[in-house]
PDB file of C-alpha atoms and ligand atoms in Angstrom:
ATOM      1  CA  UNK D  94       0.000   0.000   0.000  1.00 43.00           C
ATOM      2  CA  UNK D  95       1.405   2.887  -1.016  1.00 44.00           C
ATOM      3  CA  UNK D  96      -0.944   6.068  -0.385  1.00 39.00           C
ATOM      4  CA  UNK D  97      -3.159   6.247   2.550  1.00 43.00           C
ATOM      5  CA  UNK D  98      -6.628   4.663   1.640  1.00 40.00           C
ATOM      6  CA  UNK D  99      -8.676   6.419   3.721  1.00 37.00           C
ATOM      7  CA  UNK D 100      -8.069   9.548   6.571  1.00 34.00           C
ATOM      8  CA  UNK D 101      -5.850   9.044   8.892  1.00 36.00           C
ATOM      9  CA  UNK D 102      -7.175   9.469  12.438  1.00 42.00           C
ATOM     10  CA  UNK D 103      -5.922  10.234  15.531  1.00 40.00           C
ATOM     11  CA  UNK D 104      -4.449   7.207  16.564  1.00 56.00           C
ATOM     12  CA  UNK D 105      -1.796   6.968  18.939  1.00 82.00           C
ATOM     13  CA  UNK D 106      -0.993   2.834  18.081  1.00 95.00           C
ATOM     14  CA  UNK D 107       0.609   2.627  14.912  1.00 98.00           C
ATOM     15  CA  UNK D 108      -1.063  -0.537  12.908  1.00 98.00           C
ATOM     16  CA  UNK D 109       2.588  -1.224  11.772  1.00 98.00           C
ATOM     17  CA  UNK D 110       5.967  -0.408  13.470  1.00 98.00           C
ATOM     18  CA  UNK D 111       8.692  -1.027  11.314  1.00 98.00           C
ATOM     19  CA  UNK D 112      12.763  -1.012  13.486  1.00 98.00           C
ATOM     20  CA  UNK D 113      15.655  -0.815  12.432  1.00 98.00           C
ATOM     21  CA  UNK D 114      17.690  -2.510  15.772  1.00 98.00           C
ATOM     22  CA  UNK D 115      21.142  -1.100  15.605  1.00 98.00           C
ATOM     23  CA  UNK D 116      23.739  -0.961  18.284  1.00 98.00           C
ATOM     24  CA  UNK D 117      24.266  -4.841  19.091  1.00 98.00           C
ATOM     25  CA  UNK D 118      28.197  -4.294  18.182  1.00 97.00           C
ATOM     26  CA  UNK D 119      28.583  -1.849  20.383  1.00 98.00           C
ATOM     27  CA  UNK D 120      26.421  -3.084  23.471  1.00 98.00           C
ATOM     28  CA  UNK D 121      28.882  -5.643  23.258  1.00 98.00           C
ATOM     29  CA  UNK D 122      31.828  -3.929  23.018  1.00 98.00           C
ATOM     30  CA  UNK D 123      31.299  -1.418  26.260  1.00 98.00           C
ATOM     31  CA  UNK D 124      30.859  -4.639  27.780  1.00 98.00           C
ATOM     32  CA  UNK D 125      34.211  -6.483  27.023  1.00 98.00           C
ATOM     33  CA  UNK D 126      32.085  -9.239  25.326  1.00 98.00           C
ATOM     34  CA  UNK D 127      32.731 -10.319  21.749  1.00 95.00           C
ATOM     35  CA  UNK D 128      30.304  -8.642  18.776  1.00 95.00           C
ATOM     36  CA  UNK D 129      28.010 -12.130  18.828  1.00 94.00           C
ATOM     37  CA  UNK D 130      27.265 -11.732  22.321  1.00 97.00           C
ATOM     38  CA  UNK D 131      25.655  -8.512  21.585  1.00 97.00           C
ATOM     39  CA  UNK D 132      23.486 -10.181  18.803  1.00 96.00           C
ATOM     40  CA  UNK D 133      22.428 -12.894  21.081  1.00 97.00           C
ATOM     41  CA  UNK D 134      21.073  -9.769  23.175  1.00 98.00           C
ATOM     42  CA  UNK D 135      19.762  -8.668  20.048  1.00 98.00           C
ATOM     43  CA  UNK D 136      18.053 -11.308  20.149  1.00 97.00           C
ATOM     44  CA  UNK D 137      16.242 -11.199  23.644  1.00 97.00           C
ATOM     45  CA  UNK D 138      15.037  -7.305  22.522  1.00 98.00           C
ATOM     46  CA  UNK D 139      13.354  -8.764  19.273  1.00 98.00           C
ATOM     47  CA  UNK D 140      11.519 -11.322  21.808  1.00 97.00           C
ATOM     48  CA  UNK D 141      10.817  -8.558  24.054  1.00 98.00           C
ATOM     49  CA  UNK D 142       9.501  -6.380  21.200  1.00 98.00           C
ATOM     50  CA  UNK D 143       7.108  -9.041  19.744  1.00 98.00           C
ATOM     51  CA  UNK D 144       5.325  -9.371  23.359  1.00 97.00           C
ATOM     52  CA  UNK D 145       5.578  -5.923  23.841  1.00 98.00           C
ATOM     53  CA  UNK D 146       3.671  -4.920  20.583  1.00 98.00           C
ATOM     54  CA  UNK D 147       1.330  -7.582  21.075  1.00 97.00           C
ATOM     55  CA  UNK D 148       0.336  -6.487  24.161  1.00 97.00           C
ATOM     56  CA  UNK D 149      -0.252  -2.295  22.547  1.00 98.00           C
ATOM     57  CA  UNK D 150      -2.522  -3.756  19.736  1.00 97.00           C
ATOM     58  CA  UNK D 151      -0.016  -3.225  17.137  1.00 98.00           C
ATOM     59  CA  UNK D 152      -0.808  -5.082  14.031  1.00 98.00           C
ATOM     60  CA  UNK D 153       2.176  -5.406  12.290  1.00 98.00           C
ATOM     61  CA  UNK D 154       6.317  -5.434  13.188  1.00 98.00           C
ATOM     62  CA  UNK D 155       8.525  -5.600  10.603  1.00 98.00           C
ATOM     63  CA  UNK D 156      12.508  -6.065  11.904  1.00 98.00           C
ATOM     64  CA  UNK D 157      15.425  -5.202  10.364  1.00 98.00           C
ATOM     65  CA  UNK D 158      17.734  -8.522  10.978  1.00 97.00           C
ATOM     66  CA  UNK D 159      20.385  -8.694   8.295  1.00 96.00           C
ATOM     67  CA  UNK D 160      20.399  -6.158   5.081  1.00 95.00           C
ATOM     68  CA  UNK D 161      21.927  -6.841   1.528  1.00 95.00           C
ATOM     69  CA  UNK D 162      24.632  -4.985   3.062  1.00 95.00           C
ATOM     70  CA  UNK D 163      25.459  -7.108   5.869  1.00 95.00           C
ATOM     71  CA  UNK D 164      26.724  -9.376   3.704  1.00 96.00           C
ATOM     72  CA  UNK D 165      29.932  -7.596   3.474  1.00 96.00           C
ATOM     73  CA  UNK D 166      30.900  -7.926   7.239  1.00 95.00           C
ATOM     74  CA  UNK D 167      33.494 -10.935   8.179  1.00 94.00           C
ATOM     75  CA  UNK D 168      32.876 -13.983   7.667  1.00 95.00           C
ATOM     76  CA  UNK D 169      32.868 -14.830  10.803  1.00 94.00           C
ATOM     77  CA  UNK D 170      30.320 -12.347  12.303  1.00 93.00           C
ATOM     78  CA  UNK D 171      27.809 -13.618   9.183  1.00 95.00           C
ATOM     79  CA  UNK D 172      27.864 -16.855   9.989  1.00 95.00           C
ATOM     80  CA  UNK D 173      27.454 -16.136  13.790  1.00 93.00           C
ATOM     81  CA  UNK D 174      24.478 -14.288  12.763  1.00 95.00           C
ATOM     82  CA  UNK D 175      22.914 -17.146  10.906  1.00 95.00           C
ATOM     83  CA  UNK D 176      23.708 -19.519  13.134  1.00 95.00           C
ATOM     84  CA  UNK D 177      21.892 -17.216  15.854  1.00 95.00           C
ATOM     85  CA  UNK D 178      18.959 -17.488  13.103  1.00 95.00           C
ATOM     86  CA  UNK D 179      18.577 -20.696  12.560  1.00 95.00           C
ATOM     87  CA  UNK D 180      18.784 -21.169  16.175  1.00 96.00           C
ATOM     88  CA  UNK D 181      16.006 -18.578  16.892  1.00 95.00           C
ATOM     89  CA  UNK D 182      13.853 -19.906  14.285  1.00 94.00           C
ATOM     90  CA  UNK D 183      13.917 -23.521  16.203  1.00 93.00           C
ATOM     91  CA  UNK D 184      13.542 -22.176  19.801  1.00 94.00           C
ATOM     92  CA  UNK D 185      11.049 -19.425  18.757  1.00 95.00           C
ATOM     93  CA  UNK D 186       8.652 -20.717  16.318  1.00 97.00           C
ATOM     94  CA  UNK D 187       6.406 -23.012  17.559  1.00 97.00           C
ATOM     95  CA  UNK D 188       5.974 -20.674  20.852  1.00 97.00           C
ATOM     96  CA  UNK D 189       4.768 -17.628  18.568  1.00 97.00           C
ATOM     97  CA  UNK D 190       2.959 -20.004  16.781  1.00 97.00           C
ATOM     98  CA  UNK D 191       0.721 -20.652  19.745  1.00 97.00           C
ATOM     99  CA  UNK D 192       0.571 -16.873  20.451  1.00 97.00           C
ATOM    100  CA  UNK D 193      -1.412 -16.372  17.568  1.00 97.00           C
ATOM    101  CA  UNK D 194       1.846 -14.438  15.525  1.00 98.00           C
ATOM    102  CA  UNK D 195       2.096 -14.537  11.595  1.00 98.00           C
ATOM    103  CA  UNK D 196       5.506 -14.969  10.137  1.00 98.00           C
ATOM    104  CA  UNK D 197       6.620 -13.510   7.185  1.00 98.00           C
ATOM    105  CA  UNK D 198      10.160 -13.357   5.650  1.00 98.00           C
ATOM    106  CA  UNK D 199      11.076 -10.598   3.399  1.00 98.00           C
ATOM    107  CA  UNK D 200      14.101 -10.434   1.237  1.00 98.00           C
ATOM    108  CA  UNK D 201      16.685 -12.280  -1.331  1.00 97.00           C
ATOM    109  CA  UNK D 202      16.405 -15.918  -0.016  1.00 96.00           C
ATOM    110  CA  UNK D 203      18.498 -17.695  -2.431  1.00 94.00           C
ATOM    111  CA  UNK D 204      21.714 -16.389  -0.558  1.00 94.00           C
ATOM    112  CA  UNK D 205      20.752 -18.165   2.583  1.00 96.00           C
ATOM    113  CA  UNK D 206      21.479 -21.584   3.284  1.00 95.00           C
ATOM    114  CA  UNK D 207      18.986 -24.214   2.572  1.00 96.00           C
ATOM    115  CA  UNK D 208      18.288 -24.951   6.295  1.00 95.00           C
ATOM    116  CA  UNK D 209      17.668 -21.443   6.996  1.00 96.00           C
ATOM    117  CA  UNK D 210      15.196 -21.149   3.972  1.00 97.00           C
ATOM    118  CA  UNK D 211      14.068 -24.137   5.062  1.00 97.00           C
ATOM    119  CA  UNK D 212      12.706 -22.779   8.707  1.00 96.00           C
ATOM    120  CA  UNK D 213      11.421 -19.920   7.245  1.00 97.00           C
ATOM    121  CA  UNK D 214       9.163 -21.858   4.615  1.00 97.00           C
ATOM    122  CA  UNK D 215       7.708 -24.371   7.659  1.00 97.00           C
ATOM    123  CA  UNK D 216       7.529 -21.121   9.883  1.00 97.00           C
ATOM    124  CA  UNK D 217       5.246 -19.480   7.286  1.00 98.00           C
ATOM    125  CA  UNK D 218       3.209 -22.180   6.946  1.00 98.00           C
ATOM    126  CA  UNK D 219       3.101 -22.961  10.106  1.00 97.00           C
ATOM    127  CA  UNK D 220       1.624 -19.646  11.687  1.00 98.00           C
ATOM    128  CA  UNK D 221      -0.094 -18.808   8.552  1.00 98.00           C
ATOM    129  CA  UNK D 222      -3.703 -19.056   9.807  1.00 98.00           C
ATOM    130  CA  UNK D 223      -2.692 -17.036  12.644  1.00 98.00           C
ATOM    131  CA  UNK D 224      -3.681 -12.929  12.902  1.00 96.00           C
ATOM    132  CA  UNK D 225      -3.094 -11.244  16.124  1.00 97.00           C
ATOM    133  CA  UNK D 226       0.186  -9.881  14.837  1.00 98.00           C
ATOM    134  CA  UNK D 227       1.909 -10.301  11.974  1.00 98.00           C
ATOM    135  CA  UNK D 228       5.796 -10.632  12.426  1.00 98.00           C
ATOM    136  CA  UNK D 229       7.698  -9.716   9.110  1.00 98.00           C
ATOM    137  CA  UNK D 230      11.533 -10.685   9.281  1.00 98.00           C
ATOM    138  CA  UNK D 231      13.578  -8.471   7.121  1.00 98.00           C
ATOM    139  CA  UNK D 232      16.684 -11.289   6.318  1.00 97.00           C
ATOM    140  CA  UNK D 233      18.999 -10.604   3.024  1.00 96.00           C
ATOM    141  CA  UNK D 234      16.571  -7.212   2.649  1.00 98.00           C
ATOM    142  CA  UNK D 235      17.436  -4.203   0.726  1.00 98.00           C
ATOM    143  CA  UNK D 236      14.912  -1.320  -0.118  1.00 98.00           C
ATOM    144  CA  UNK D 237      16.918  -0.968  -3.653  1.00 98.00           C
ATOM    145  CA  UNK D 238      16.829  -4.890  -3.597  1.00 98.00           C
ATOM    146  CA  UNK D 239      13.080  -4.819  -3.418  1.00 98.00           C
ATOM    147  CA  UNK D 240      12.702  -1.752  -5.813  1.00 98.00           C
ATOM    148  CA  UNK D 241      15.155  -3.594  -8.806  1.00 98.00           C
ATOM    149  CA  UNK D 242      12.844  -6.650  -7.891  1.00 98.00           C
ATOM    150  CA  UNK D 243       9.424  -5.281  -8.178  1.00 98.00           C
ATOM    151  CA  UNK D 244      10.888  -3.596 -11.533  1.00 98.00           C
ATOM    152  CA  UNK D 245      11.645  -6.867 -13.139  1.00 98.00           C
ATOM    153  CA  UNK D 246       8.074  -8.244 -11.617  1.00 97.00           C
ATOM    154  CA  UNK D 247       6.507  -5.224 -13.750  1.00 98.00           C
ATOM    155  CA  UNK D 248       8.847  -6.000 -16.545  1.00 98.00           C
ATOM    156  CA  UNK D 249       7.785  -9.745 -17.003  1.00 98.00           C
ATOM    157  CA  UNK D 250       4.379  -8.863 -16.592  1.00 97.00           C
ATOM    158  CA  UNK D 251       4.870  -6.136 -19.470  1.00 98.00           C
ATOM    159  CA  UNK D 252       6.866  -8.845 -21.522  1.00 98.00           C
ATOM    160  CA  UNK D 253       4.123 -11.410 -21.089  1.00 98.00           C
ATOM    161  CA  UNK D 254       1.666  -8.577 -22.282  1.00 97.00           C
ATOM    162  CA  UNK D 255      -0.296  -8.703 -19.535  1.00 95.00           C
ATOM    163  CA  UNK D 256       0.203  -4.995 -18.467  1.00 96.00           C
ATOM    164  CA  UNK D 257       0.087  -2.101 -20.779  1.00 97.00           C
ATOM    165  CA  UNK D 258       3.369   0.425 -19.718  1.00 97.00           C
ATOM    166  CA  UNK D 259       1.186   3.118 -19.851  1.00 96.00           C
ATOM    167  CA  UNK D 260      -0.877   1.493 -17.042  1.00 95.00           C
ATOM    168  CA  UNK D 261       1.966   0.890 -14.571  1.00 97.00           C
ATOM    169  CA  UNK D 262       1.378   3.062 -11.708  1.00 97.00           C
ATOM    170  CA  UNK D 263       1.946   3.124  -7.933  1.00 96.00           C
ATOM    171  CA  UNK D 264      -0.742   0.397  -7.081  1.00 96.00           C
ATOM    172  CA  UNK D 265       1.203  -1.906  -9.835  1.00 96.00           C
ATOM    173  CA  UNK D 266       4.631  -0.899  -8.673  1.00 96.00           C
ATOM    174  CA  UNK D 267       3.832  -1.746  -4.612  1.00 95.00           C
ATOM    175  CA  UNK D 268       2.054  -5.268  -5.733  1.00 96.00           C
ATOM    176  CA  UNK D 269       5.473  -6.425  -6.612  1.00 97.00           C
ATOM    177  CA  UNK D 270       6.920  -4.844  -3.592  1.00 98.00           C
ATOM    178  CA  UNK D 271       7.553  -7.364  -0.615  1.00 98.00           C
ATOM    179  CA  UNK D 272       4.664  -5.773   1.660  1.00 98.00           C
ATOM    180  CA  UNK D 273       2.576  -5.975  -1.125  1.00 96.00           C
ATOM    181  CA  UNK D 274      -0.482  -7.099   1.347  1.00 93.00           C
ATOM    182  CA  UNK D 275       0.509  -4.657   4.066  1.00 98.00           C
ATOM    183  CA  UNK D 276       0.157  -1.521   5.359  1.00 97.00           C
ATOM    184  CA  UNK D 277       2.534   0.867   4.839  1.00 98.00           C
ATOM    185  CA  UNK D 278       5.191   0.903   8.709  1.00 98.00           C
ATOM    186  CA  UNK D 279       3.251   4.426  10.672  1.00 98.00           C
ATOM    187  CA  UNK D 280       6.455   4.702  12.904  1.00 98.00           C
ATOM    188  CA  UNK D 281       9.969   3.469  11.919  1.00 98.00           C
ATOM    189  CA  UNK D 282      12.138   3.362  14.977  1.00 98.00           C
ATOM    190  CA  UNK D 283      16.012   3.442  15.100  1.00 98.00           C
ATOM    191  CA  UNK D 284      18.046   2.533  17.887  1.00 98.00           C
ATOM    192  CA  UNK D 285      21.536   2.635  18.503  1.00 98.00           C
ATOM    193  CA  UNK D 286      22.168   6.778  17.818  1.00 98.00           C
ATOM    194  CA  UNK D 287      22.544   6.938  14.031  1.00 98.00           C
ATOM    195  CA  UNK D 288      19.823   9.178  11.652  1.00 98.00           C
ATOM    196  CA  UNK D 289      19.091   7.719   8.837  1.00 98.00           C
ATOM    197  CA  UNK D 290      17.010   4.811   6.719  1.00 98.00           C
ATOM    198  CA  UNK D 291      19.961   2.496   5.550  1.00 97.00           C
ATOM    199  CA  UNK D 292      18.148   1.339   2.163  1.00 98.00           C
ATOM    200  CA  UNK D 293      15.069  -0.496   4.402  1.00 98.00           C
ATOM    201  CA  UNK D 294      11.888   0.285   3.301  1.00 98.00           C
ATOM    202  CA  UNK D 295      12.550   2.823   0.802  1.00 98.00           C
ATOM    203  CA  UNK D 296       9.053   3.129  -0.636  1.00 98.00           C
ATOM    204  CA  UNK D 297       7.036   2.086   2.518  1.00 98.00           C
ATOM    205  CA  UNK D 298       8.632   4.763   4.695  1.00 98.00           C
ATOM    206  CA  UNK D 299       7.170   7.377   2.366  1.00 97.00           C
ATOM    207  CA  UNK D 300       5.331   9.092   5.056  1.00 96.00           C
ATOM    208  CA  UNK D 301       6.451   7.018   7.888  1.00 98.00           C
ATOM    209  CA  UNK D 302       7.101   9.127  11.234  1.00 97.00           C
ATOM    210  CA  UNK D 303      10.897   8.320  12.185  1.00 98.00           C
ATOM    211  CA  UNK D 304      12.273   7.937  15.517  1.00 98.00           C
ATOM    212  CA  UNK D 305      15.450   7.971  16.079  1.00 98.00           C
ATOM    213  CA  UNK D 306      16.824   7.045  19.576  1.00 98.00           C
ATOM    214  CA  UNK D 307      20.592   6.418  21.271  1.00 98.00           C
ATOM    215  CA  UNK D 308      19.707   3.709  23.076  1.00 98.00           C
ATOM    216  CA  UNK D 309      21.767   0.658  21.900  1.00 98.00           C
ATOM    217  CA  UNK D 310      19.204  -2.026  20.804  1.00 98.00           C
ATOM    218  CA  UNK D 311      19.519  -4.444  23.253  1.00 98.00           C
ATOM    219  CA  UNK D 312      18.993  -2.070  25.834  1.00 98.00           C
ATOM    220  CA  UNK D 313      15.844  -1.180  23.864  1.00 98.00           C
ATOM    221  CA  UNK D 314      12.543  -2.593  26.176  1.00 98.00           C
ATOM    222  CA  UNK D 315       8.930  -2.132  26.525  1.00 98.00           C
ATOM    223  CA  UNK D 316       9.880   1.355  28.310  1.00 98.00           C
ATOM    224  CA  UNK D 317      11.736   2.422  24.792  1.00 98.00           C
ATOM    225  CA  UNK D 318       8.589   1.602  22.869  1.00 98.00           C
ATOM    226  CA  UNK D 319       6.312   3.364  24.889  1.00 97.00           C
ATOM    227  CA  UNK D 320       8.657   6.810  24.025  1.00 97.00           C
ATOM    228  CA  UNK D 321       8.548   6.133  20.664  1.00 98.00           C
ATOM    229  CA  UNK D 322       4.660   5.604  20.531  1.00 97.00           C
ATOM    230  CA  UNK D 323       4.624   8.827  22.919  1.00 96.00           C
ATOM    231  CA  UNK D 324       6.428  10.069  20.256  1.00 97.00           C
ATOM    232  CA  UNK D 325       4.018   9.173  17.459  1.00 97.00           C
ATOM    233  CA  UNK D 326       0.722  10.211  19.143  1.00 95.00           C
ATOM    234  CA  UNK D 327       1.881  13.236  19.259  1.00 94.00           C
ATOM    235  CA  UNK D 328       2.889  13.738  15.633  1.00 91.00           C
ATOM    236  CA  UNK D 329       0.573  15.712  13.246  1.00 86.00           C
ATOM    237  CA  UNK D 330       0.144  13.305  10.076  1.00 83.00           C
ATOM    238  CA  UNK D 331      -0.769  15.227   6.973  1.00 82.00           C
ATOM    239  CA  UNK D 332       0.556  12.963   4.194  1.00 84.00           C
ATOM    240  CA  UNK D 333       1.422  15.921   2.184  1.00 83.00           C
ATOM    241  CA  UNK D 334      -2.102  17.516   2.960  1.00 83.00           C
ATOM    242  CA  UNK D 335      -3.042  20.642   4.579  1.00 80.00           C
ATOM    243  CA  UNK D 336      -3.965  20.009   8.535  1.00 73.00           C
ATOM    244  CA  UNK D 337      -7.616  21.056   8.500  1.00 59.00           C
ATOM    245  CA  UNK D 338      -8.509  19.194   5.679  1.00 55.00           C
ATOM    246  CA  UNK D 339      -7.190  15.875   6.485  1.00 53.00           C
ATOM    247  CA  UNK D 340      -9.984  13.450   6.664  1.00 50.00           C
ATOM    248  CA  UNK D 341     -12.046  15.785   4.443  1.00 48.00           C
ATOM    249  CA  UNK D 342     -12.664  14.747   0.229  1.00 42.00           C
TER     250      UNK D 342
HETATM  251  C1  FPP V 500      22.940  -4.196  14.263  1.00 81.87           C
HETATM  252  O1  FPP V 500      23.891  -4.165  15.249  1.00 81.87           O
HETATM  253  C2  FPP V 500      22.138  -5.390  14.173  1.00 81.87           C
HETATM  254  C3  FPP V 500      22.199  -6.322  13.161  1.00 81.87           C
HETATM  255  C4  FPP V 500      23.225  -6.461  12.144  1.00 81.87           C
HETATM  256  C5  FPP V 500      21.101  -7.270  13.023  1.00 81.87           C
HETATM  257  C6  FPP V 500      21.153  -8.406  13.989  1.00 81.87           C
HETATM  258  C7  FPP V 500      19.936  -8.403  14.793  1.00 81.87           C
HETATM  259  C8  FPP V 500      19.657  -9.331  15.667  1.00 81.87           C
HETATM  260  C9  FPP V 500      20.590 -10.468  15.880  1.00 81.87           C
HETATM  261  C10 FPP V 500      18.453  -9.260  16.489  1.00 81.87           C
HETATM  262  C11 FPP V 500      17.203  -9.761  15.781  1.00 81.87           C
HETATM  263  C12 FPP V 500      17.130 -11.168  15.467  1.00 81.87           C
HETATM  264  C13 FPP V 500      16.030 -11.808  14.972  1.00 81.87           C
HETATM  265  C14 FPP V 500      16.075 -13.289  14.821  1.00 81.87           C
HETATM  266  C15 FPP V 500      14.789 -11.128  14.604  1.00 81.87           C
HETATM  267  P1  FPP V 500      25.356  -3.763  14.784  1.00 81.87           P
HETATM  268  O2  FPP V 500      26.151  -5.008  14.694  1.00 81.87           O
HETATM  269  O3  FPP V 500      25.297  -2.963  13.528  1.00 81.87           O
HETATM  270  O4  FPP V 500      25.806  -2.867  15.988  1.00 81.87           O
HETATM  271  P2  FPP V 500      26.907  -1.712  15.964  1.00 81.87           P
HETATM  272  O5  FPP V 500      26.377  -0.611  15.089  1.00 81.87           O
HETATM  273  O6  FPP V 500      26.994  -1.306  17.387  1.00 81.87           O
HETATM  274  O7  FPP V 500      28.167  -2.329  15.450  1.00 81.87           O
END
């Protein structure tokens, strides 16, 4: 979804919260402890934050695990990280299962090993059916990745003559996007001191409200949410209206 449907009121629960959790490295680090320790904190938070949203009413959560960028850090700190995934997918699934979460995976799969993909495809079908949150796992993601993929989507669908050039437009392009059935995030949040998007959601943040906070992401707890939602409710969303006529024709 890609323009707001219909006005936006004066909620103070986003429907989606999109994070980006930065600051594991460095948790870790102030701490003597070796970079993997802080993403095994890392960890915990993203637990923490699932519950935590739950709890609010927030619909969706989409997390920022490991970007098309991350593949460029040493060897040894990637594989740490997937190892930490697989691992998390085996010790978490079945118990968010039962809490009624949805799993999704977003991002270029073919990179990751075959158990991993593996674990994602029976966590997917697994919580399927379920609603009360839907839990969107950004692994391998790139907002430029997802872009140049949607664009060969549109392409092929063009080449198959299907779709008419002429008739691609923003509703075609976010189809092909990987939160093609979602709502666009309401609040972004960013921990761990730096200000900026780091190629995640480059379309769906359109009119996000960002919030940007130095607290290292494993330090990051129910507490930290609550700011940034105290943050949100208090932001004036105009989607590039005038104030006193949003919600009007
Ligand atoms: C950034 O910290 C975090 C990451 C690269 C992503 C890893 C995230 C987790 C392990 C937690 C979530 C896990 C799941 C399964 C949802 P950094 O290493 O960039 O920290 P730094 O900026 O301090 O170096």
């Amino acid at each position: 979804m890609t323009v707001p449907s219909g006005p936006p009121s004066a909620q103070s629960v986003p429907e989606h919260v999109a994070v980006i959790m930065d600051g594991n490295g460095r948790w870790a680090r102030s701490r003597g402890m070796p970079r993997a320790a802080g993403h095994r904190a890392g960890v915990k938070s993203a637990r923490a934050m699932v519950e935590a949203c739950g709890e609010r009413g927030i619909r969706v959560l989409t997390l920022f695990a490991f970007s098309s960028e991350n593949w460029s850090r040493p060897r040894s700190e990637v594989s740490a990280l997937m190892k930490l995934m697989l691992e998390a997918l085996g010790r978490e699934v079945n118990e968010l299962a039962r809490n009624g979460v949805q799993l999704r995976f977003v991002g270029a799969r073919q990179r990751l090993s075959a158990d991993i993909q593996e674990r994602m495809i029976s966590a997917e079908r697994q919580t399927s059916d379920n609603d009360k949150l839907i839990l969107v796992i950004a692994l391998g993601y790139g907002g430029r990745w997802d872009l140049v993929q949607a664009a060969q989507g549109l392409a092929r669908e063009v080449q198959n003559g299907i779709l008419d050039p002429e008739a691609i437009d923003e509703e075609a392009m976010s189809r092909y996007l990987s939160l093609s059935t979602l709502p666009d995030p309401d609040l972004l949040i960013r921990t761990g001191g730096e200000s900026r998007i780091s190629n995640f959601l480059l379309w769906n943040l359109a009119y996000s409200e960002l919030y940007f906070t130095d607290c290292l992401w494993p330090d990051f707890d129910a507490a930290g949410l609550d700011e940034a939602l105290a943050f949100f409710g208090g932001r004036d969303r105009r989607f590039g209206r005038v104030a006193d006529k949003v919600g009007s024709a």
